[in-house]
Amino acid sequence: KAGVTQTPRYLIKTRGQQVTLSCSPISGHRSVSWYQQTPGQGLQFLFEYFSETQRNKGNFPGRFSGRQFSNSRSEMNVSTLELGDSALYLCASSSAVGGTYTQYFGPGTRLTVL
Amino acid sequence: AQTVTQSQPEMSVQEAETVTLSCTYDTSESNYYLFWYKQPPSRQMILVIRQEAYKQQNATENRFSVNFQKAAKSFSLKISDSQLGDTAMYFCAFELGTDKLIFGTGTRLQVFP
């Protein structure tokens, strides 16, 4: 099976712009989660989608939003970018394996805000 | 709220030796899942091993094994016969089965030849 894919891999934006990141889960996985990784804050949970519905949300401002499509692909949007949004954004998909939901990660999108 | 603590920012080990990475967590829940993920310089997050809290038997995956002490809320990772390819950041993570992982701050492991 193909793994989780994320596009684009690298992105450079300027303050005030908006950005959309895409994530395609492993075939058959219906849950997609997003994480932000920065040197200062570490790995933080953004939100999780299952069957096109947001089930969990982390403690991020409303500028961060997401959605999931009927084919389980997910997008994450950040509006009015700030310098502090520079980070590695990781997407993970999961499916219950023997009752355990294990998340498998994509390679990440490196966002730089100038 | 659940928290995960990794008290060793950096560790080093010689090739073929054994190393243990520490992790403690805090929760009032009785059913949960624990994971160790590895993040090499490529930044790809790779699952190393997982443990269900309701299972008393410690998980093992080839050279990787855990010491899960539920009462002490401790979940350490032992890497046997360390290899150069094990050089990476290792993250301990906790989950309540809600697809929301809570990560520790990570331990940077360097394997020397």
PDB file of C-alpha atoms in Angstrom, chain A residues 28-93:
ATOM      1  CA  GLY A  28      -8.816   2.531   3.384  1.00  0.00           C
ATOM      2  CA  HIS A  29      -7.960   4.910   6.214  1.00  0.00           C
ATOM      3  CA  ARG A  30     -10.814   7.228   7.078  1.00  0.00           C
ATOM      4  CA  SER A  31      -9.239   9.300   9.830  1.00  0.00           C
ATOM      5  CA  VAL A  32      -6.803  12.101   9.095  1.00  0.00           C
ATOM      6  CA  SER A  33      -5.024  14.141  11.757  1.00  0.00           C
ATOM      7  CA  TRP A  34      -2.824  17.203  11.423  1.00  0.00           C
ATOM      8  CA  TYR A  35       0.106  18.250  13.612  1.00  0.00           C
ATOM      9  CA  GLN A  36       2.371  21.255  13.736  1.00  0.00           C
ATOM     10  CA  GLN A  37       6.031  20.746  14.629  1.00  0.00           C
ATOM     11  CA  THR A  38       8.225  23.671  15.671  1.00  0.00           C
ATOM     12  CA  PRO A  39      11.516  23.798  17.586  1.00  0.00           C
ATOM     13  CA  GLY A  40       9.911  25.839  20.350  1.00  0.00           C
ATOM     14  CA  GLN A  41       6.547  24.138  20.832  1.00  0.00           C
ATOM     15  CA  GLY A  42       7.369  20.643  19.658  1.00  0.00           C
ATOM     16  CA  LEU A  43       4.619  18.520  18.158  1.00  0.00           C
ATOM     17  CA  GLN A  44       1.132  19.892  18.645  1.00  0.00           C
ATOM     18  CA  PHE A  45      -2.192  18.476  17.537  1.00  0.00           C
ATOM     19  CA  LEU A  46      -4.192  20.702  15.208  1.00  0.00           C
ATOM     20  CA  PHE A  47      -7.341  18.742  14.329  1.00  0.00           C
ATOM     21  CA  GLU A  48      -8.677  15.385  13.242  1.00  0.00           C
ATOM     22  CA  TYR A  49     -11.257  14.453  10.644  1.00  0.00           C
ATOM     23  CA  PHE A  50     -13.236  11.277  10.197  1.00  0.00           C
ATOM     24  CA  SER A  51     -15.777  10.752   7.429  1.00  0.00           C
ATOM     25  CA  GLU A  52     -15.697  14.451   6.522  1.00  0.00           C
ATOM     26  CA  THR A  53     -16.428  15.542  10.115  1.00  0.00           C
ATOM     27  CA  GLN A  54     -14.045  17.262  12.483  1.00  0.00           C
ATOM     28  CA  ARG A  55     -13.978  15.133  15.623  1.00  0.00           C
ATOM     29  CA  ASN A  56     -11.156  16.742  17.555  1.00  0.00           C
ATOM     30  CA  LYS A  57      -9.579  20.151  17.587  1.00  0.00           C
ATOM     31  CA  GLY A  58      -6.404  21.380  19.233  1.00  0.00           C
ATOM     32  CA  ASN A  59      -5.730  24.742  20.794  1.00  0.00           C
ATOM     33  CA  PHE A  60      -5.014  26.798  17.702  1.00  0.00           C
ATOM     34  CA  PRO A  61      -6.572  30.083  16.531  1.00  0.00           C
ATOM     35  CA  GLY A  62      -9.384  30.138  14.023  1.00  0.00           C
ATOM     36  CA  ARG A  63      -6.915  31.028  11.274  1.00  0.00           C
ATOM     37  CA  PHE A  64      -6.190  27.307  11.130  1.00  0.00           C
ATOM     38  CA  SER A  65      -8.932  25.307   9.494  1.00  0.00           C
ATOM     39  CA  GLY A  66      -9.328  22.072   7.652  1.00  0.00           C
ATOM     40  CA  ARG A  67     -11.689  19.847   5.814  1.00  0.00           C
ATOM     41  CA  GLN A  68     -11.967  16.313   4.570  1.00  0.00           C
ATOM     42  CA  PHE A  69     -13.424  15.101   1.322  1.00  0.00           C
ATOM     43  CA  SER A  70     -15.513  12.029   0.594  1.00  0.00           C
ATOM     44  CA  ASN A  71     -12.405  10.147  -0.602  1.00  0.00           C
ATOM     45  CA  SER A  72     -10.788  10.855   2.828  1.00  0.00           C
ATOM     46  CA  ARG A  73      -8.265  13.300   1.385  1.00  0.00           C
ATOM     47  CA  SER A  74      -7.826  16.279   3.664  1.00  0.00           C
ATOM     48  CA  GLU A  75      -6.753  19.865   3.308  1.00  0.00           C
ATOM     49  CA  MET A  76      -5.512  22.286   5.891  1.00  0.00           C
ATOM     50  CA  ASN A  77      -5.757  26.019   5.432  1.00  0.00           C
ATOM     51  CA  VAL A  78      -3.979  28.792   7.287  1.00  0.00           C
ATOM     52  CA  SER A  79      -5.160  32.321   6.645  1.00  0.00           C
ATOM     53  CA  THR A  80      -3.373  35.588   7.384  1.00  0.00           C
ATOM     54  CA  LEU A  81      -0.031  33.901   7.869  1.00  0.00           C
ATOM     55  CA  GLU A  82       2.242  35.009  10.697  1.00  0.00           C
ATOM     56  CA  LEU A  83       5.976  34.467  11.098  1.00  0.00           C
ATOM     57  CA  GLY A  84       5.240  32.027  13.929  1.00  0.00           C
ATOM     58  CA  ASP A  85       3.354  29.757  11.550  1.00  0.00           C
ATOM     59  CA  SER A  86       6.659  28.643  10.058  1.00  0.00           C
ATOM     60  CA  ALA A  87       6.763  24.959  10.866  1.00  0.00           C
ATOM     61  CA  LEU A  88       6.712  21.405   9.636  1.00  0.00           C
ATOM     62  CA  TYR A  89       3.082  20.359   9.184  1.00  0.00           C
ATOM     63  CA  LEU A  90       2.548  16.644   9.506  1.00  0.00           C
ATOM     64  CA  CYS A  91      -0.475  14.708   8.440  1.00  0.00           C
ATOM     65  CA  ALA A  92      -1.297  11.248   9.743  1.00  0.00           C
ATOM     66  CA  SER A  93      -3.940   8.714   8.793  1.00  0.00           C
TER      67      SER A  93
END
